[in-house]
Amino acid sequence: MDGHVNIDRDDKVVAVEDSVNKGVKKKRRSQNQEDASGGQPPTQSIQPGAQNDGGVALDTNAAFSNDHVQENGPQGVVRRHQRGGGGAEQEPAGSAPPARRGTTQETRQSRHPPGEWEEVEEEEEELKYGAQHVIKLFIPVSLCMLVVVATVSSVTFYTEKGTYLLYTPFHEESQSIGDKVYDALRNALILLGVVVALTIVLIILYKKRCYKIIHGWLLMSSLLLLFIFTIIYMMELLRGYNLGMDWITVSICVWNFGVMGMVSIHWHGPLRLQQAYLIFIASLMSLMFIKYLPEYTLWMVLAVISIWDLVAVLSPKGPLRILVETAQERNEPIFPALIYSYTRMTQMLLEMEQWRAKLVHREKEIPQGGGMQKMDMWLEMEMLRLIPFHKNNARICLVNYYQLNIQPLKLDEITKIDAMEKDKILPERGVKLGLGDFIFYSVLVGKASSYGDWNTTIACFIAILIGLCLTLIMLAIFKKALPALPISITFGLIFYFSTSLLVVPFTEQLASEQVYI
Amino acid sequence: MTVAQFFGCALIAFGPPISMFALTIAKDPIRTIMLVASSFFWLLALLFSSILYTLSPSYRTPSSLELSSLSYFRNCLVSGLGFGMISGAFSLVNVLADMTGPGTIGMKGDPYNFFIASAVTSLAFIMLHVFWGILFVNAIHRRAYLQLAYVILCHMLASCITLINPLYSVTIPTVWILTILSGVLAFIVAGGSHRTIKAAIGGHPRVLQVTTSDGNTTATVNEG
Amino acid sequence: MAAVVSCVNRLLAHIFVLLVVLMDVNGNRVKHKIYEDIQGDMACFKRFNGTQEIGCTSKFSGNIGVVHVVESKEDLVWVYQRGPHQPYVLAITPRFLTSEVLKEAQNSGKVSGVVVMVEENKLDLPGGFSGETHCPNHELGLYNDSSQSEYSGYCWKEPWNPNGTSLLYMSWSFPIFLIDNETSINNIRDYYKTFNEPGTDGEPRSWPLCCMELKSNMFGTTNTEVCMRRRTIATSVFQPVNFCDPLSDYNIWGSVKPMNSSEVTPEKSVIIVAARMDAATMFDNISPGANSAISGMVTLLAAAGALYNLKDDIMKSEVEKNVLFVLYQGETWGYIGSSRMVWNMEKGDFPFKHQEDETDQISQMNLTHIDSFIELAQVGQGMTPVGSHLFLHTDPISNVDPEIGNETDTLLNLLEKYANSSGNVKFERANGDAPLPPASFQSFLKRVNISGVVITDHRDEFKNSYYESIFDDYRNVKYTSENESQETDMYHKHISRVAGVLASALYTRLTGNSKVIKADEKLTDDLLYCYMKNFSCQMFRDYGDRLPRDLFSDKPAKMYVSVKGGEGSRTTLTHLVFAKLLGEKVELNETKCKTESLNQVHQLYYFASLNNGTCVMSTVRKTEAMSPAFLIKDYNWQSGEYSTWTESGWQLTKAMIFLKPSVAEEVGLVCGGIASLLLSLALVYFMNSRADLLFGLTTPPAPC
């Protein structure tokens, strides 16, 4: 939702929705008292979405009647009663002064305490922006899970057991559960040992600036994934659907696919293509894990790896923390093959340039006299579009019911806004999520779906998304690198086991008796 | 080939919620997150009730997420939709998955319209959750205890009536009557009335009158 | 306030869920309401040889058809002429399992699968039925067309197997399943009656109709050459797929006197006594072979056991002859076992390649060491009211040679003598001018002329009307276990008698002395019971205590030759039983009772369940029985020299029954769904765009 302000006339309470935090922040505020003189736009852009009380239709809205308009008293649509001024709750420290409002701000200083609306706005902006970050990560994570779940449901190869990796020498072949759990634990610890060892090797190489070796290693692993695993995937897909394909077509396809992948991941390529490839190789890895790890081992590995992630990223001597800090010290980006980022520096700047260009264009479009036709259409479009829309490209205020005052912002004002926004709202140019996180999320959901019960799959999916959301909130609060696995995997595991053991019999019974709750 | 049944029932039950999601919620990231969050809380509630179903007489705790904001009805809609979609998913998804095979139900004495009934009832419950969300939160906010009682009773009635499934001739009309009733109530509570409907359908044309002065442009809107 | 609300809700939900809990709890998915599983483990599957493919396969996703139970010819006619709901799955009784019916079904194009319902108590047996050809194993036998002997056309004039339909060697485009599970058959009948049975005037019923899905998709295709080639390619890539597997199992054999490599085996000193131990049918997991395989095998085992009891006398004798008892596998499919043994003997590595440095090794044996050949082919149906009456067949071609002729004559006289002295056994010579019936002896005669005899229960054509078919079971040989019936003359006694005569004759050949030997009747009865009625009998459980329990089912043994890695339990058990019969007890504990090398003269076997643990030393061992065609480099698959039979690989065979809706209903549902989606899209879009007007939500901006 937009960061709207809702004024409830009964409670005289203004509450600001903070959906990302799922809490409620309430602020008592005074109303800004504007006189009804034209030409003095209020400090903020429009606040649409104000609630009228139930049952009152638009045309009886007092604010819209002519009578109100003639009065020069403090009024506005957003309130019905006079409210006492002053007594405003102090805004939290650190809210920037509304310098961006330009010259018109000063005239209004006397009329209302500065900063309240702005601060609410800024918080709303941050919330909305934060929520956008979250959604921009939800989508690739969901896509990866979707690919894994779709493959696991349709191709039986990835759920067939029989071959195992060297890293998991205990194959859980005994009948008792205790033995299996013990085997699983040992397997998980062996895998953890391998992961720790490789991470330490990576750190050492990074510290010693052996970039060539690291790049070579990453190249080799992407080569393996993009060619060999892709061939296996393609073969199993074809076999699962009983389609035949000759070797020539297969080689051409896989060759092109692989080379394109290598280029877009390790060199330059369109952003969307790189993202798509990263999602694909994450799904391939997840599928490999699902196939080659025995049952209990897989769950144990998930738990152990999340604990490892927690330790490695948060503890002062943790290898991943060392890696991130070293990268930040040296002001280098972390290797592209390991990280998913939904935006890029050049992309963002490019977008801002385009935005600016649009505004300038609009300003130039406004005919300065005559040309009513064009003005009509433009204004109508703008009104219909801008009224319910909050955008920093025009100040719109209501002169009266029939008259709308649209003042496009001047170019320098826009520039200032951009600069401020850039610093305030874009501290890091986008959130990055490691590929390992994608892999383990998809492993959890893929394994849950391999048992054929969709309720469990959906529950795990939601749990992981919520965990990711919480992690990003914490990221916004703490503003430093955080492990993305623990919360999501914990939720995921809890939900998996509880749903499959407790909920499923319940809902199965309900569904077969067609009882709804 | 009852992949056709799968698509039919899936679209019947999930078509309206998906269109609501796509048109209302998908554009706004915060609303999407709220949707996922309300699904999560429904799941928690379901989990608790299943724990107690497994152990002993159980109870269910619906989440009482208090929301209030300028457009809180829209947010109630979002959370209600979240509840509705996840409850619909949980009651229908496994049935849909079983539908995709070559067979249909009925060989062992079950009614032939099992699937349609399930889909239609799921749709009704999804819409009911949406409307209850709106009514419930509004009732709590305005302390309208009658509304609150209505929501609870409606929920109880709808669920209890499904206990007598597969007597579809009784359960489905009842549930749909409740849905429509709740829908109308929610509409009214959210600020609609027959006049607003007329206005919306009518779509008064607006005439813009533009005057310019000092580089400021003033547009005038006439309701014709 | 929130707490109050949730409390209230809790209370109410409490009441509600109590009601829910009162329902009976058995978590089941909707899937169980839709589908019912039908027994699907006995499917007709594909086999290939060098030139053709035989058997059945289904489509990759399974064959679906409307069930139609066929009780009479009119039902078939109804399907082809009136049935509007094609394709159909015909549920037939065994009476209709004929090539005419199946060919008609295939040609009509309205049939997508056939299910054969074999009910235990309503056995609707045809008069005689055999899936084999009129002349089994003709192409790979001694008298095949390329041998250009005067006897190659004999079989076509006087077929050995007149009941043969060749159904086993035909290729079908739809799956054929055999069902003997009573529940499944009742389900099919009941659902058919409820949903599908046409009205009394033949009026077809309307949808929804009851359908069956038969899944038995086979991976292999075309012929052996093609699928073996694909197999070699596939194994080199990541996930091997077995397109087809060569038929392969083990020959089990043992000698009475140990054959040590340090001693020289004299020429023409080994008498081979042979029987086949495999049978086959069109269907997977069922191959009773009571007369075609078990009768000869059990006779041989009983004779071996009886003879071995007198081992001390035999060892003391000065006569330098030995007896080699052999059970051949794969004989049904072109004499796989016997041709392999002959091939190995010719190459000089029978039983194993000689290792230079080992002392305790079994000696090599080749074709020159063979003195004579006695084979027990089908001997089960030779029971007469007065005893047993069997026939002795000889090969006319080799007996032209006077030396061979004399030896054969001697052998026959010996057998007849002991038959007469037993009182109730009669051995009669079959037509000396007729060729041998299908027998492993033919593989040897292709390479070397030796004297020999094939003992069967038929003079001319088979007495067995159900040769190599699903009906060749204990009823066919009229077997009733001693516990079950009080008849005086019983099957196991017949087998024991024959075994006794054989053992006596062999004793004489080995020692030069006469002795009438009686075989152990109880042992014979137990063996027959275990093979023909219940494979998980006590005896086999005791012998096979090392085998996994799930290999034991209480159905008759499956006598099919299988493939490498396939059903090996029958072979293993026969091996163990044979070892015990032809072995002596030694005092070794479990850890020491292990054979170190397969080349050793004696093998050690440990039986944990016999007398609290017995260790047995025996000469019995097993050697691979896979056709030499798969071992010869660049073998010409069309040459017809060795058997080239392979079996297709498959993932699973499955059948289920369910209800199918009409197409109109499905289309209606899809349209309803699309309508719901479009309607809701339109409505929501409308409400969204006019939200401000509908709900008075939008506020015009603040005044200036």
Short mmCIF file of C-alpha atoms in Angstrom, two decimals, chain A residues 24-250:
data_model
loop_
_atom_site.label_atom_id
_atom_site.label_comp_id
_atom_site.label_asym_id
_atom_site.label_seq_id
_atom_site.Cartn_x
_atom_site.Cartn_y
_atom_site.Cartn_z
CA VAL A 24 1.32 -0.16 14.34
CA LYS A 25 2.85 3.15 14.85
CA LYS A 26 0.53 5.74 16.04
CA LYS A 27 1.17 9.37 15.96
CA ARG A 28 -0.90 12.07 17.23
CA ARG A 29 -0.66 14.94 14.97
CA SER A 30 -2.14 18.23 14.51
CA GLN A 31 -3.72 19.17 11.35
CA ASN A 32 -2.05 21.45 9.06
CA GLN A 33 -4.11 24.45 8.77
CA GLU A 34 -4.12 25.93 5.43
CA ASP A 35 -6.16 28.80 4.35
CA ALA A 36 -8.17 28.29 1.36
CA SER A 37 -6.43 30.86 -0.68
CA GLY A 38 -5.38 29.68 -3.97
CA GLY A 39 -1.89 29.71 -5.11
CA GLN A 40 -0.50 28.40 -1.89
CA PRO A 41 -0.11 24.75 -2.33
CA PRO A 42 0.27 22.68 0.79
CA THR A 43 3.51 21.12 1.66
CA GLN A 44 2.81 17.70 0.64
CA SER A 45 1.38 15.92 -2.20
CA ILE A 46 -2.08 14.65 -2.04
CA GLN A 47 -3.15 12.18 0.52
CA PRO A 48 -5.59 10.00 -1.16
CA GLY A 49 -7.31 7.14 0.42
CA ALA A 50 -8.60 9.08 3.33
CA GLN A 51 -11.37 7.21 4.87
CA ASN A 52 -14.77 8.48 5.11
CA ASP A 53 -16.90 6.82 7.58
CA GLY A 54 -19.03 4.10 6.28
CA GLY A 55 -22.05 4.85 4.33
CA VAL A 56 -21.27 8.30 3.20
CA ALA A 57 -21.27 8.66 -0.48
CA LEU A 58 -19.03 10.92 -2.33
CA ASP A 59 -21.47 13.51 -3.31
CA THR A 60 -22.63 14.12 0.19
CA ASN A 61 -19.12 14.49 1.33
CA ALA A 62 -19.14 17.72 3.14
CA ALA A 63 -15.80 18.61 1.84
CA PHE A 64 -17.05 18.70 -1.59
CA SER A 65 -19.94 20.91 -1.03
CA ASN A 66 -19.64 24.41 -2.06
CA ASP A 67 -20.36 25.87 1.32
CA HIS A 68 -17.20 24.64 2.84
CA VAL A 69 -15.15 25.96 0.11
CA GLN A 70 -16.17 29.53 0.65
CA GLU A 71 -15.15 29.53 4.21
CA ASN A 72 -11.71 30.53 4.75
CA GLY A 73 -11.33 28.57 7.86
CA PRO A 74 -9.10 25.70 8.32
CA GLN A 75 -10.55 22.89 6.47
CA GLY A 76 -9.78 20.18 4.14
CA VAL A 77 -11.44 17.14 3.06
CA VAL A 78 -9.44 15.05 5.36
CA ARG A 79 -11.14 16.19 8.49
CA ARG A 80 -14.57 16.96 9.72
CA HIS A 81 -13.88 18.62 12.96
CA GLN A 82 -11.63 21.32 13.94
CA ARG A 83 -8.73 19.95 15.62
CA GLY A 84 -6.60 21.72 18.04
CA GLY A 85 -3.35 22.72 16.73
CA GLY A 86 -0.13 22.11 18.35
CA GLY A 87 0.54 19.43 20.82
CA ALA A 88 2.06 17.44 18.12
CA GLU A 89 4.09 14.47 19.00
CA GLN A 90 7.66 15.15 18.27
CA GLU A 91 8.94 13.58 15.19
CA PRO A 92 11.74 11.14 15.69
CA ALA A 93 15.12 12.56 15.52
CA GLY A 94 16.87 12.47 12.27
CA SER A 95 14.04 13.26 9.96
CA ALA A 96 15.40 15.54 7.38
CA PRO A 97 14.08 19.05 7.22
CA PRO A 98 11.77 19.52 4.34
CA ALA A 99 14.27 21.43 2.36
CA ARG A 100 13.20 19.62 -0.69
CA ARG A 101 9.94 21.33 -0.70
CA GLY A 102 11.52 24.39 -2.06
CA THR A 103 10.67 27.99 -1.47
CA THR A 104 7.10 27.43 -0.70
CA GLN A 105 8.08 25.66 2.43
CA GLU A 106 9.08 28.71 4.36
CA THR A 107 5.72 30.35 4.10
CA ARG A 108 4.23 27.42 5.67
CA GLN A 109 6.59 27.00 8.54
CA SER A 110 4.52 29.27 10.64
CA ARG A 111 1.41 27.48 9.88
CA HIS A 112 2.28 24.03 10.94
CA PRO A 113 5.05 22.21 12.59
CA PRO A 114 7.37 21.17 9.91
CA GLY A 115 8.39 17.72 9.27
CA GLU A 116 5.47 15.68 10.42
CA TRP A 117 3.91 14.99 7.13
CA GLU A 118 7.28 14.72 5.59
CA GLU A 119 8.45 12.26 8.13
CA VAL A 120 5.40 10.18 7.66
CA GLU A 121 5.96 10.41 3.99
CA GLU A 122 9.54 9.38 4.29
CA GLU A 123 8.67 6.46 6.43
CA GLU A 124 6.04 5.51 3.97
CA GLU A 125 8.53 5.87 1.21
CA GLU A 126 10.98 3.66 3.03
CA LEU A 127 8.35 1.12 3.78
CA LYS A 128 7.20 1.03 0.23
CA TYR A 129 10.73 0.88 -0.98
CA GLY A 130 11.59 -1.84 1.51
CA ALA A 131 8.55 -3.75 0.46
CA GLN A 132 9.68 -3.50 -3.11
CA HIS A 133 13.00 -5.02 -2.15
CA VAL A 134 11.18 -7.86 -0.51
CA ILE A 135 9.01 -8.49 -3.54
CA LYS A 136 12.00 -8.29 -5.82
CA LEU A 137 13.50 -11.14 -3.89
CA PHE A 138 10.27 -13.08 -3.50
CA ILE A 139 9.94 -13.43 -7.24
CA PRO A 140 13.25 -15.16 -8.04
CA VAL A 141 13.06 -17.33 -4.93
CA SER A 142 9.55 -18.40 -5.90
CA LEU A 143 10.64 -19.02 -9.48
CA CYS A 144 13.48 -21.24 -8.36
CA MET A 145 11.17 -23.20 -6.09
CA LEU A 146 8.63 -23.46 -8.87
CA VAL A 147 11.18 -24.96 -11.25
CA VAL A 148 12.29 -27.48 -8.65
CA VAL A 149 8.77 -28.46 -7.62
CA ALA A 150 7.64 -28.78 -11.24
CA THR A 151 10.61 -31.00 -12.08
CA VAL A 152 10.26 -33.17 -9.00
CA SER A 153 6.56 -33.75 -9.63
CA SER A 154 6.86 -34.63 -13.27
CA VAL A 155 10.19 -36.44 -13.63
CA THR A 156 10.66 -39.40 -11.33
CA PHE A 157 14.43 -39.52 -11.83
CA TYR A 158 15.05 -36.98 -9.11
CA THR A 159 13.17 -38.93 -6.49
CA GLU A 160 14.66 -42.32 -7.31
CA LYS A 161 17.09 -43.48 -4.71
CA GLY A 162 19.95 -45.78 -5.35
CA THR A 163 23.08 -43.83 -6.04
CA TYR A 164 24.64 -41.65 -3.46
CA LEU A 165 27.48 -39.20 -3.25
CA LEU A 166 30.88 -39.93 -1.84
CA TYR A 167 30.23 -37.39 0.86
CA THR A 168 27.42 -39.41 2.36
CA PRO A 169 28.86 -42.82 3.02
CA PHE A 170 26.11 -43.91 5.38
CA HIS A 171 23.15 -44.89 3.30
CA GLU A 172 20.46 -45.25 5.95
CA GLU A 173 19.76 -48.83 5.03
CA SER A 174 18.86 -50.14 8.43
CA GLN A 175 15.29 -50.42 9.50
CA SER A 176 15.30 -48.68 12.84
CA ILE A 177 14.72 -44.98 12.97
CA GLY A 178 17.42 -44.44 15.55
CA ASP A 179 20.04 -45.89 13.24
CA LYS A 180 18.83 -43.80 10.36
CA VAL A 181 18.99 -40.62 12.41
CA TYR A 182 22.47 -41.50 13.53
CA ASP A 183 23.55 -42.14 9.95
CA ALA A 184 21.98 -38.89 8.90
CA LEU A 185 23.81 -36.98 11.56
CA ARG A 186 27.12 -38.42 10.53
CA ASN A 187 26.48 -37.68 6.89
CA ALA A 188 25.46 -34.14 7.68
CA LEU A 189 28.59 -33.55 9.73
CA ILE A 190 30.77 -34.90 6.95
CA LEU A 191 29.09 -32.59 4.46
CA LEU A 192 29.46 -29.72 6.87
CA GLY A 193 33.12 -30.49 7.21
CA VAL A 194 33.52 -30.40 3.46
CA VAL A 195 31.67 -27.08 3.25
CA VAL A 196 33.74 -25.57 6.05
CA ALA A 197 36.96 -26.73 4.50
CA LEU A 198 36.07 -25.32 1.11
CA THR A 199 34.95 -22.03 2.63
CA ILE A 200 38.21 -21.67 4.51
CA VAL A 201 40.15 -22.41 1.35
CA LEU A 202 38.11 -19.76 -0.44
CA ILE A 203 38.79 -17.22 2.30
CA ILE A 204 42.49 -17.91 2.25
CA LEU A 205 42.63 -17.55 -1.48
CA TYR A 206 40.64 -14.35 -1.33
CA LYS A 207 42.81 -12.85 1.34
CA LYS A 208 45.90 -13.70 -0.58
CA ARG A 209 44.33 -12.09 -3.61
CA CYS A 210 44.61 -15.24 -5.67
CA TYR A 211 41.74 -14.04 -7.79
CA LYS A 212 42.74 -16.10 -10.74
CA ILE A 213 42.42 -19.32 -8.83
CA ILE A 214 39.06 -18.33 -7.42
CA HIS A 215 37.78 -17.31 -10.78
CA GLY A 216 39.07 -20.52 -12.24
CA TRP A 217 37.32 -22.50 -9.56
CA LEU A 218 34.05 -20.65 -10.10
CA LEU A 219 34.40 -21.07 -13.82
CA MET A 220 34.91 -24.81 -13.42
CA SER A 221 31.88 -25.20 -11.22
CA SER A 222 29.63 -23.16 -13.49
CA LEU A 223 30.97 -25.15 -16.40
CA LEU A 224 30.04 -28.36 -14.63
CA LEU A 225 26.58 -27.09 -13.80
CA LEU A 226 25.84 -25.54 -17.11
CA PHE A 227 26.97 -28.43 -19.25
CA ILE A 228 26.96 -31.74 -17.50
CA PHE A 229 24.07 -31.20 -15.10
CA THR A 230 22.08 -29.52 -17.82
CA ILE A 231 22.60 -32.48 -20.10
CA ILE A 232 21.44 -34.85 -17.38
CA TYR A 233 18.45 -32.64 -16.69
CA MET A 234 17.53 -32.46 -20.32
CA MET A 235 17.94 -36.21 -20.78
CA GLU A 236 15.81 -37.01 -17.79
CA LEU A 237 13.17 -34.54 -18.86
CA LEU A 238 13.03 -36.09 -22.31
CA ARG A 239 12.93 -39.56 -20.84
CA GLY A 240 10.26 -38.60 -18.36
CA TYR A 241 8.00 -37.46 -21.16
CA ASN A 242 9.13 -40.21 -23.51
CA LEU A 243 10.35 -37.82 -26.18
CA GLY A 244 13.16 -38.66 -28.50
CA MET A 245 15.79 -36.25 -29.60
CA ASP A 246 18.86 -36.88 -31.67
CA TRP A 247 22.32 -36.21 -30.38
CA ILE A 248 22.99 -33.40 -32.83
CA THR A 249 20.09 -31.27 -31.67
CA VAL A 250 20.92 -31.98 -28.07
#
